[in-house]
Tab-separated table of C-alpha atoms and ligand atoms in Angstrom:
chain	number	residue	atom	x	y	z
R	19	MET	CA	94.802	139.315	109.106
R	20	GLU	CA	94.971	141.460	111.716
R	21	LYS	CA	91.704	143.963	112.974
R	22	TYR	CA	91.205	146.849	115.131
R	23	ILE	CA	89.265	146.730	118.088
R	24	ILE	CA	87.696	150.550	118.712
R	25	GLY	CA	85.969	151.872	121.588
R	26	GLY	CA	84.248	154.463	121.175
R	27	GLY	CA	83.398	158.495	122.052
R	28	LYS	CA	87.053	158.717	124.005
R	29	ARG	CA	87.869	163.043	123.477
R	30	LEU	CA	90.920	163.229	122.114
R	31	TYR	CA	93.761	165.630	123.146
R	32	GLY	CA	97.315	166.026	122.625
R	33	SER	CA	99.462	166.105	119.626
R	34	VAL	CA	100.056	164.290	115.508
R	35	ASP	CA	103.205	164.161	114.127
R	36	VAL	CA	102.308	163.668	110.507
R	37	ALA	CA	104.897	161.510	108.589
R	38	SER	CA	106.220	162.223	104.891
R	39	ALA	CA	103.412	162.277	102.487
R	40	LYS	CA	103.074	158.906	100.926
R	41	ASN	CA	102.016	161.022	97.629
R	42	ALA	CA	105.086	163.175	97.399
R	43	VAL	CA	107.794	159.235	98.415
R	44	LEU	CA	106.336	157.173	95.984
R	45	PRO	CA	107.361	159.327	92.935
R	46	LEU	CA	110.323	161.021	94.950
R	47	PHE	CA	111.709	156.154	95.210
R	48	ALA	CA	110.819	156.397	91.069
R	49	ALA	CA	113.560	159.800	90.455
R	50	SER	CA	115.722	158.307	92.507
R	51	VAL	CA	117.053	155.945	89.416
R	52	LEU	CA	117.116	158.520	87.121
R	53	THR	CA	120.844	159.275	88.451
R	54	GLU	CA	123.409	156.471	89.194
R	55	LYS	CA	124.318	158.329	92.151
R	56	ARG	CA	123.237	157.644	95.456
R	57	VAL	CA	119.920	159.607	96.280
R	58	THR	CA	118.586	159.280	100.348
R	59	ILE	CA	115.350	160.551	100.661
R	60	ARG	CA	114.622	161.310	104.492
R	61	GLY	CA	111.615	160.380	107.040
R	62	VAL	CA	109.707	157.732	105.107
R	63	PRO	CA	106.401	156.324	106.661
R	64	ALA	CA	105.683	151.993	107.845
R	65	ILE	CA	103.896	151.979	104.764
R	66	SER	CA	103.117	149.321	102.724
R	67	ASP	CA	103.189	151.779	99.647
R	68	ALA	CA	106.556	152.567	100.355
R	69	LEU	CA	108.405	148.830	100.531
R	70	CYS	CA	106.064	147.876	97.796
R	71	MET	CA	108.086	150.587	95.808
R	72	ALA	CA	111.302	149.676	97.201
R	73	GLN	CA	110.314	146.282	96.396
R	74	ILE	CA	110.427	147.895	92.552
R	75	LEU	CA	113.895	149.162	92.580
R	76	ARG	CA	115.123	145.833	93.727
R	77	GLU	CA	113.400	144.704	90.350
R	78	LEU	CA	115.626	146.603	88.499
R	79	GLY	CA	118.149	145.970	89.842
R	80	ALA	CA	119.394	148.422	92.261
R	81	ASP	CA	120.158	148.416	96.082
R	82	VAL	CA	117.163	149.447	98.275
R	83	ARG	CA	118.155	150.501	102.241
R	84	PHE	CA	116.084	151.398	104.980
R	85	ARG	CA	117.272	152.605	107.699
R	86	GLY	CA	115.574	153.775	110.534
R	87	GLU	CA	113.121	156.230	108.371
R	88	ASP	CA	116.206	156.746	106.409
R	89	VAL	CA	115.863	154.743	101.959
R	90	ILE	CA	119.002	155.031	100.161
R	91	VAL	CA	119.094	154.233	96.883
R	92	ASP	CA	122.201	153.424	95.079
R	93	SER	CA	120.940	151.948	90.743
R	94	ALA	CA	124.302	152.013	89.069
R	95	ASN	CA	123.375	148.455	89.403
R	96	ALA	CA	120.283	148.562	88.462
R	97	HIS	CA	119.984	146.817	84.443
R	98	SER	CA	116.694	145.836	84.230
R	99	HIS	CA	112.996	147.788	82.576
R	100	GLU	CA	110.658	145.214	82.820
R	101	ILE	CA	108.808	145.725	86.075
R	102	PRO	CA	106.879	142.039	86.718
R	103	PRO	CA	102.624	142.770	87.338
R	104	SER	CA	102.282	141.385	90.575
R	105	LEU	CA	104.383	144.894	91.660
R	106	THR	CA	102.905	147.745	89.458
R	107	ARG	CA	98.874	145.370	89.915
R	108	GLU	CA	99.792	145.958	94.048
R	109	LEU	CA	100.752	149.872	93.809
R	110	ARG	CA	99.156	150.944	90.577
R	111	SER	CA	100.523	154.213	90.865
R	112	SER	CA	104.189	152.862	89.856
R	113	VAL	CA	103.096	153.739	86.069
R	114	PHE	CA	104.935	156.835	87.296
R	115	MET	CA	108.343	154.357	86.841
R	116	LEU	CA	107.717	154.875	82.429
R	117	GLY	CA	108.890	157.740	82.611
R	118	SER	CA	111.943	156.882	85.104
R	119	LEU	CA	112.567	153.998	83.202
R	120	LEU	CA	112.570	155.463	79.873
R	121	THR	CA	115.218	158.335	81.378
R	122	ARG	CA	117.502	156.093	82.426
R	123	PHE	CA	117.400	152.996	79.763
R	124	GLY	CA	115.911	154.270	76.880
R	125	CYS	CA	112.880	151.993	76.989
R	126	ALA	CA	110.293	150.124	80.021
R	127	ARG	CA	108.318	147.295	79.750
R	128	ILE	CA	104.976	147.260	82.378
R	129	ALA	CA	102.004	145.004	83.045
R	130	TYR	CA	99.336	147.573	82.501
R	131	PRO	CA	97.979	149.160	85.995
R	132	GLY	CA	94.362	146.679	86.899
R	133	GLY	CA	91.654	149.032	87.598
R	134	CYS	CA	91.155	150.243	90.813
R	135	ASP	CA	89.071	149.239	93.884
R	136	ILE	CA	88.277	153.584	93.432
R	137	GLY	CA	87.549	153.661	89.555
R	138	LEU	CA	89.031	152.592	86.299
R	139	ARG	CA	91.909	154.494	86.300
R	140	PRO	CA	92.653	154.345	83.492
R	141	ILE	CA	96.392	156.107	81.702
R	142	ASP	CA	95.561	157.454	78.636
R	143	LEU	CA	97.617	160.529	79.828
R	144	HIS	CA	100.348	159.158	80.929
R	145	LEU	CA	100.732	157.615	77.770
R	146	ASN	CA	99.731	159.954	75.083
R	147	ALA	CA	102.371	162.784	76.545
R	148	LEU	CA	104.314	160.122	76.419
R	149	LYS	CA	104.247	159.597	72.348
R	150	GLN	CA	104.231	163.356	72.114
R	151	LEU	CA	107.765	162.763	73.344
R	152	GLY	CA	108.573	160.636	71.076
R	153	VAL	CA	108.230	157.804	72.863
R	154	SER	CA	106.808	154.103	70.435
R	155	ILE	CA	104.529	152.180	72.644
R	156	SER	CA	102.547	148.702	71.829
R	157	GLU	CA	100.261	147.165	74.182
R	158	GLN	CA	99.760	143.715	73.821
R	159	GLY	CA	98.857	141.180	76.615
R	160	GLY	CA	98.810	143.114	79.079
R	161	TYR	CA	102.119	144.891	79.222
R	162	ILE	CA	103.131	148.220	77.345
R	163	PHE	CA	105.778	148.405	76.233
R	164	CYS	CA	107.739	151.881	75.361
R	165	ARG	CA	110.834	152.175	73.325
R	166	CYS	CA	112.815	155.610	72.964
R	167	GLY	CA	116.232	156.874	71.482
R	168	ARG	CA	116.806	160.457	72.691
R	169	ILE	CA	113.202	161.626	74.714
R	170	ARG	CA	113.160	165.105	73.290
R	171	GLY	CA	111.499	167.912	74.131
R	172	ALA	CA	107.716	168.906	73.699
R	173	GLU	CA	105.211	170.629	74.207
R	174	ILE	CA	101.662	169.189	76.166
R	175	LEU	CA	98.378	169.142	76.747
R	176	LEU	CA	97.171	167.873	79.990
R	177	ASP	CA	92.913	167.517	79.672
R	178	PHE	CA	93.111	166.808	82.610
R	179	PRO	CA	95.809	168.153	85.525
R	180	SER	CA	96.105	164.360	86.612
R	181	VAL	CA	99.074	164.425	89.740
R	182	GLY	CA	100.502	160.802	87.957
R	183	ALA	CA	100.424	161.957	84.610
R	184	THR	CA	102.262	164.966	85.950
R	185	GLU	CA	104.810	163.421	87.640
R	186	ASN	CA	105.335	161.331	85.135
R	187	ILE	CA	105.595	163.689	82.602
R	188	LEU	CA	108.799	165.602	84.790
R	189	LEU	CA	110.151	161.910	85.048
R	190	ALA	CA	110.669	161.508	81.138
R	191	ALA	CA	111.633	165.119	80.230
R	192	VAL	CA	114.536	166.075	82.784
R	193	LYS	CA	116.988	164.611	79.963
R	194	ALA	CA	115.175	164.901	76.793
R	195	GLU	CA	117.185	167.077	74.131
R	196	GLY	CA	115.155	170.081	74.794
R	197	THR	CA	112.602	172.061	76.092
R	198	THR	CA	109.455	170.981	77.708
R	199	VAL	CA	106.130	173.383	78.363
R	200	LEU	CA	102.959	171.160	80.175
R	201	GLN	CA	100.346	172.823	80.786
R	202	GLY	CA	97.113	171.403	82.628
R	203	ALA	CA	99.847	170.158	84.784
R	204	ALA	CA	98.352	168.629	88.295
R	205	LYS	CA	98.987	171.604	91.059
R	206	GLU	CA	99.142	169.398	94.211
R	207	PRO	CA	102.108	169.800	96.765
R	208	GLU	CA	103.214	166.791	96.354
R	209	ILE	CA	104.329	168.015	92.080
R	210	VAL	CA	106.564	171.324	93.873
R	211	ASP	CA	107.911	168.868	95.920
R	212	LEU	CA	109.092	166.673	92.705
R	213	GLN	CA	110.460	169.498	91.388
R	214	ASN	CA	112.396	170.271	93.885
R	215	PHE	CA	113.768	166.868	94.573
R	216	LEU	CA	114.487	167.015	90.769
R	217	ASN	CA	116.470	170.743	91.015
R	218	ALA	CA	118.377	169.294	94.084
R	219	MET	CA	119.637	166.008	91.660
R	220	GLY	CA	120.858	169.310	88.916
R	221	ALA	CA	117.485	169.461	87.321
R	222	ARG	CA	116.214	171.685	85.487
R	223	VAL	CA	112.378	172.599	85.857
R	224	SER	CA	110.386	175.187	87.077
R	225	GLY	CA	106.649	176.405	87.798
R	226	ALA	CA	105.536	173.456	89.187
R	227	GLY	CA	102.072	174.343	91.127
R	228	GLY	CA	101.273	176.353	89.042
R	229	ASP	CA	98.955	175.486	85.585
R	230	VAL	CA	102.334	175.512	83.805
R	231	ILE	CA	105.273	173.707	83.408
R	232	ARG	CA	108.525	174.325	82.249
R	233	ILE	CA	111.606	171.073	83.232
R	234	GLU	CA	114.652	171.970	80.069
R	235	GLY	CA	116.487	168.835	79.536
R	236	VAL	CA	119.473	168.751	81.211
R	237	LYS	CA	123.011	165.671	80.327
R	238	GLN	CA	123.174	164.228	83.921
R	239	LEU	CA	121.415	164.486	86.942
R	240	GLY	CA	123.497	163.661	90.199
R	241	GLY	CA	122.683	162.084	94.014
R	242	VAL	CA	120.096	163.982	96.666
R	243	ASN	CA	119.908	163.212	99.773
R	244	TYR	CA	116.322	164.516	100.360
R	245	ARG	CA	113.308	165.086	103.102
R	246	PRO	CA	110.320	164.542	101.146
R	247	ILE	CA	107.093	167.364	102.821
R	248	LYS	CA	104.635	166.208	105.383
R	249	ASP	CA	101.040	164.341	103.760
R	250	ARG	CA	98.708	166.754	104.816
R	251	ILE	CA	95.713	164.005	103.382
R	252	GLU	CA	96.868	161.536	106.936
R	253	ALA	CA	97.135	165.472	108.783
R	254	GLY	CA	93.220	166.166	107.717
R	255	THR	CA	92.622	162.253	108.697
R	256	TYR	CA	93.427	162.534	112.596
R	257	LEU	CA	92.329	166.771	111.851
R	258	MET	CA	89.238	164.722	110.988
R	259	ALA	CA	88.885	162.358	113.671
R	260	CYS	CA	88.835	165.648	116.227
R	261	ALA	CA	86.796	166.621	114.746
R	262	ILE	CA	84.703	163.398	115.296
R	263	CYS	CA	84.910	162.703	118.881
R	264	GLY	CA	85.504	166.117	120.966
R	265	GLY	CA	88.939	167.046	121.875
R	266	GLU	CA	91.853	169.371	121.922
R	267	THR	CA	94.318	167.629	118.850
R	268	GLU	CA	97.626	169.811	117.232
R	269	VAL	CA	98.417	168.269	114.059
R	270	ARG	CA	102.383	169.183	113.300
R	271	GLY	CA	103.988	169.031	109.833
R	272	VAL	CA	100.926	170.671	107.637
R	273	SER	CA	100.864	174.118	106.188
R	274	ALA	CA	97.421	175.633	106.552
R	275	GLU	CA	97.701	175.925	102.384
R	276	ASN	CA	98.200	172.643	101.670
R	277	ILE	CA	95.379	171.383	103.115
R	278	GLY	CA	93.149	173.599	101.367
R	279	LEU	CA	89.671	173.452	102.652
R	280	LEU	CA	89.067	171.435	104.944
R	281	LEU	CA	89.635	173.718	107.349
R	282	HIS	CA	86.418	176.337	106.023
R	283	LYS	CA	84.186	172.533	106.118
R	284	LEU	CA	85.752	171.899	109.683
R	285	ARG	CA	84.918	175.270	111.008
R	286	GLU	CA	81.316	175.126	108.963
R	287	ASN	CA	81.004	171.765	111.331
R	288	GLY	CA	81.399	173.733	114.080
R	289	CYS	CA	85.146	173.250	114.754
R	290	LYS	CA	87.634	176.418	116.070
R	291	ILE	CA	91.392	175.441	113.970
R	292	HIS	CA	93.723	177.476	114.352
R	293	THR	CA	96.995	177.697	112.225
R	294	LYS	CA	100.166	178.310	112.637
R	295	ASN	CA	103.163	178.394	110.445
R	296	ASP	CA	102.995	174.038	109.861
R	297	LYS	CA	100.339	173.533	113.171
R	298	ILE	CA	97.167	173.615	113.020
R	299	ARG	CA	95.123	172.686	115.806
R	300	ILE	CA	91.145	171.767	116.210
R	301	GLU	CA	89.020	172.208	118.763
R	302	SER	CA	85.999	169.902	118.574
R	303	ASP	CA	82.180	170.222	121.355
R	304	GLY	CA	81.892	166.249	118.561
R	305	ARG	CA	78.178	167.913	118.291
R	306	LEU	CA	78.743	169.326	114.819
R	307	VAL	CA	76.620	170.183	112.051
R	308	CYS	CA	76.600	169.100	108.338
R	309	ASN	CA	78.281	170.038	105.810
R	310	ARG	CA	75.917	171.355	103.224
R	311	ARG	CA	77.873	170.324	100.368
R	312	ILE	CA	81.077	169.039	99.907
R	313	GLU	CA	82.157	168.119	96.053
R	314	THR	CA	86.092	166.801	95.201
R	315	MET	CA	88.302	168.968	92.806
R	316	PRO	CA	92.140	168.821	91.276
R	317	PHE	CA	94.361	170.321	94.220
R	318	PRO	CA	93.366	173.355	95.357
R	319	GLY	CA	89.747	172.273	95.781
R	320	PHE	CA	88.571	169.821	98.359
R	321	PRO	CA	91.264	166.619	98.311
R	322	THR	CA	89.972	163.645	96.291
R	323	ASP	CA	91.902	161.278	99.231
R	324	LEU	CA	89.896	162.785	102.829
R	325	GLN	CA	86.241	162.465	101.060
R	326	ALA	CA	85.391	159.361	102.794
R	327	GLN	CA	87.094	160.446	105.853
R	328	ALA	CA	84.577	163.510	105.711
R	329	THR	CA	81.053	161.620	104.528
R	330	ALA	CA	81.934	159.300	107.654
R	331	LEU	CA	82.015	162.992	109.854
R	332	ASN	CA	79.195	163.391	107.841
R	333	CYS	CA	76.778	160.957	109.551
R	334	GLY	CA	77.432	161.592	112.442
R	335	ALA	CA	76.670	164.967	112.778
R	336	HIS	CA	72.930	167.380	112.747
R	337	GLY	CA	71.363	167.980	109.600
R	338	SER	CA	71.975	166.823	105.850
R	339	ALA	CA	74.819	166.989	103.293
R	340	LEU	CA	75.014	165.669	99.987
R	341	ILE	CA	78.908	164.967	98.685
R	342	VAL	CA	80.055	164.769	95.272
R	343	GLU	CA	82.998	162.969	93.714
R	344	ASN	CA	84.763	164.526	91.107
R	345	LEU	CA	87.600	162.054	90.126
R	346	PHE	CA	86.978	159.005	90.682
R	347	GLU	CA	83.844	156.465	89.273
R	348	THR	CA	83.225	154.297	92.672
R	349	ARG	CA	85.241	155.999	95.964
R	350	TYR	CA	80.941	155.486	97.693
R	351	LYS	CA	82.773	151.186	97.983
R	352	TYR	CA	83.086	151.463	102.067
R	353	VAL	CA	79.387	153.674	102.363
R	354	PRO	CA	77.457	149.717	103.312
R	355	GLU	CA	79.907	149.653	106.115
R	356	LEU	CA	78.887	153.202	107.457
R	357	GLN	CA	74.800	151.657	106.634
R	358	LYS	CA	75.466	149.002	109.054
R	359	MET	CA	76.311	152.402	112.026
R	360	GLY	CA	73.188	153.800	111.750
R	361	ALA	CA	74.352	155.814	108.851
R	362	ASP	CA	71.683	157.434	106.448
R	363	ILE	CA	73.053	158.365	102.436
R	364	GLU	CA	72.286	157.489	99.812
R	365	VAL	CA	74.147	157.330	97.383
R	366	LYS	CA	73.252	157.869	92.749
R	367	GLY	CA	76.921	158.068	90.712
R	368	ARG	CA	78.976	160.392	91.630
R	369	SER	CA	76.851	161.997	94.382
R	370	ALA	CA	75.600	160.267	98.242
R	371	LEU	CA	73.553	161.928	100.168
R	372	VAL	CA	73.707	162.057	103.712
R	373	ARG	CA	70.774	162.744	106.433
R	374	GLY	CA	72.643	163.265	109.938
R	375	ALA	CA	72.114	160.875	112.151
R	376	GLY	CA	73.477	162.708	115.469
R	377	ARG	CA	75.438	159.938	116.437
R	378	LEU	CA	76.576	156.569	115.203
R	379	HIS	CA	76.402	153.219	117.215
R	380	GLY	CA	79.366	150.335	116.182
R	381	ALA	CA	79.769	147.375	114.586
R	382	SER	CA	81.613	145.105	112.603
R	383	LEU	CA	83.492	147.204	109.977
R	384	VAL	CA	85.176	145.710	106.835
R	385	ALA	CA	87.964	148.238	105.086
R	386	GLY	CA	87.508	147.693	101.216
R	387	ASP	CA	90.942	150.794	99.860
R	388	LEU	CA	92.652	152.894	101.786
R	389	ARG	CA	91.183	155.996	101.907
R	390	GLY	CA	87.895	154.280	103.146
R	391	GLY	CA	89.849	152.386	105.664
R	392	ALA	CA	90.547	155.280	107.325
R	393	ALA	CA	86.582	156.731	106.828
R	394	LEU	CA	85.629	153.397	109.011
R	395	VAL	CA	88.257	154.132	111.993
R	396	LEU	CA	86.638	157.513	112.115
R	397	ALA	CA	83.162	156.221	112.450
R	398	ALA	CA	83.975	154.300	115.271
R	399	LEU	CA	86.162	156.445	117.620
R	400	GLY	CA	82.623	158.664	116.851
R	401	ALA	CA	80.398	155.517	117.892
R	402	GLU	CA	78.670	154.637	120.365
R	403	GLY	CA	79.874	151.053	121.664
R	404	VAL	CA	82.597	148.715	120.691
R	405	SER	CA	83.007	148.778	116.294
R	406	GLU	CA	86.074	146.261	114.446
R	407	VAL	CA	87.660	147.179	111.829
R	408	LEU	CA	89.111	144.058	109.230
R	409	ASP	CA	91.086	143.692	107.090
R	410	LEU	CA	94.218	146.526	108.155
R	411	SER	CA	96.468	145.511	104.663
R	412	TYR	CA	94.656	149.048	102.867
R	413	ILE	CA	95.164	151.255	106.292
R	414	ASP	CA	98.605	150.380	106.580
R	415	ARG	CA	98.948	150.766	102.393
R	416	GLY	CA	99.245	154.460	104.050
R	417	TYR	CA	98.896	155.170	107.358
R	418	ALA	CA	102.469	154.387	109.681
R	419	ASP	CA	101.269	153.793	113.705
R	420	MET	CA	97.948	154.718	113.214
R	421	GLN	CA	96.616	152.777	116.815
R	422	GLY	CA	99.989	154.608	118.075
R	423	LYS	CA	98.954	157.646	117.277
R	424	LEU	CA	95.387	158.021	117.867
R	425	ARG	CA	95.773	155.311	121.979
R	426	LYS	CA	98.205	158.890	122.169
R	427	LEU	CA	95.039	161.378	121.078
R	428	GLY	CA	93.147	158.729	124.252
R	429	ALA	CA	91.190	156.802	121.710
R	430	GLU	CA	90.242	153.076	122.530
R	431	ILE	CA	91.376	151.473	119.837
R	432	LYS	CA	93.994	147.779	119.840
R	433	ARG	CA	95.094	146.090	117.186
R	434	VAL	CA	94.606	142.383	117.711
R	435	ARG	CA	95.255	139.198	115.560
R	436	VAL	CA	91.843	137.306	114.429
C	1	EPZ	C1	97.167	160.563	92.519
C	1	EPZ	O1	96.797	159.034	91.785
C	1	EPZ	C2	97.457	160.225	94.205
C	1	EPZ	N1	97.964	159.010	93.567
C	1	EPZ	C3	96.017	159.460	94.198
C	1	EPZ	O2	95.527	159.099	95.885
C	1	EPZ	C4	94.915	160.792	94.763
C	1	EPZ	O3	93.784	160.215	94.571
C	1	EPZ	C5	94.903	161.015	92.707
C	1	EPZ	O4	96.390	161.563	92.457
C	1	EPZ	C6	94.473	162.405	93.188
C	1	EPZ	O5	94.826	163.321	93.902
C	1	EPZ	C7	99.420	158.747	94.394
C	1	EPZ	O6	99.256	159.805	94.167
C	1	EPZ	C8	99.847	157.762	94.760
C	1	EPZ	P1	95.070	161.652	88.394
C	1	EPZ	P2	96.580	159.655	90.270
C	1	EPZ	O7	95.687	161.158	87.602
C	1	EPZ	O8	98.097	160.806	89.940
C	1	EPZ	C9	91.932	159.866	85.599
C	1	EPZ	C10	95.597	158.031	97.759
C	1	EPZ	O9	94.724	157.591	98.096
C	1	EPZ	N2	92.922	159.927	84.214
C	1	EPZ	O10	95.280	162.904	88.635
C	1	EPZ	O11	95.942	158.319	89.436
C	1	EPZ	C11	91.527	159.274	86.902
C	1	EPZ	O12	90.813	157.920	86.416
C	1	EPZ	C12	95.995	158.018	96.505
C	1	EPZ	O13	96.317	158.458	98.542
C	1	EPZ	C13	92.364	159.909	83.139
C	1	EPZ	O14	91.227	159.629	83.086
C	1	EPZ	O15	95.087	160.168	89.926
C	1	EPZ	C14	90.772	160.265	87.880
C	1	EPZ	O16	89.283	159.435	87.634
C	1	EPZ	C15	94.044	157.262	96.113
C	1	EPZ	N3	93.706	159.198	82.188
C	1	EPZ	C16	91.315	161.576	87.486
C	1	EPZ	O17	92.525	161.235	86.072
C	1	EPZ	C17	94.725	159.576	82.704
C	1	EPZ	O18	95.912	159.104	82.508
C	1	EPZ	C18	91.986	161.698	88.773
C	1	EPZ	O19	93.571	160.806	88.555
C	1	EPZ	C19	95.290	159.268	84.716
C	1	EPZ	C20	94.084	160.155	85.540
């Protein structure tokens, strides 16, 4: 196991080039088995979730090679429609492989993806939508078995704009007989990226980014060479790191409209924000004012994947803040770790009341999930004294070379074996 040792109080200066978006890359891996032709996904970050998706494709019989930061998928020889439970447990979001497997093979068998560290994370919206597309589904012994003839286009209404369910529907409907109209779709930029990827393969998908997505089934899909969008959550994480530490940092690769309300909230904290095309520059004196209220919402609202980082920021600011997590039931597991640093947080159900301490002190911290782990790193960077953050396996799932990017900005952080 490895840990970070972090010396707090250093201001951050310089620039960060964010990687391709984890939550764009993962569905593109799933989409790559829709065709027998070669698929190249460019600029894939060195994150463990991407390695896990590559392993899943190999289990299906596809040939997956990493060439620098590019991934080449040749799935002509893919023959299996089953994903081993060890992999679906490790990567919950592999559930959107159902759509790809059904389109490719007409059947799919996956272990029920377990509840995760941030909530129950059911998949009822996925399964109900697949049934409307003509898929028969049975669940037995912790496995889901899906079978269909040719998928038939349908009118689908999602009760909640689930990102994964939207992606699953696109993957299942892209070669369906007839047209599928999806209402209540998720609007995240990663959905638009999947639409663009599929259309580059010869699909006919339109409307992504809005409430209604239209998928006209096509007969064949070809190969593609594609560079995904950059990671807005990684960008937001480093912007908040600079806000907390003070300094001046430019984050490159993500546009202001893709990062949603975060910039408005950082201005509320007292930071100066300048944006130009895909560059966002932040200036902070490190003495922040708490946000009155932060409510996580589906895009374009405040991203739930930045909730933990924003809570950490408010813990070290002045005043008080109410954080409301509307997407996941238990996305506050990192709070006891912040309390070790002197944070004053009271969690009640989906809300957390933060009373800003002005400055936290260093402590020994343990990460329990991806974004909670990132929040602990941010809190440690702004704290007085030295902290350590253990169990970096969570952070490694979604942040490539976090220590390298932070050190380049002047942070005192090193990664050591425990
Ligand atoms: C995606 O997860 C992201 N993961 C998550 O990022 C992100 O937090 C989430 O979308 C919301 O933006 C990937 O893209 C790989 P959802 P997903 O389906 O698809 C409920 C990170 O840190 N729901 O939009 O699983 C669900 O329980 C990760 O990068 C159902 O009730 O999210 C949750 O409360 C964490 N039934 C809410 O919807 C369903 O069938 C949002 O889930 C599906 C979801």
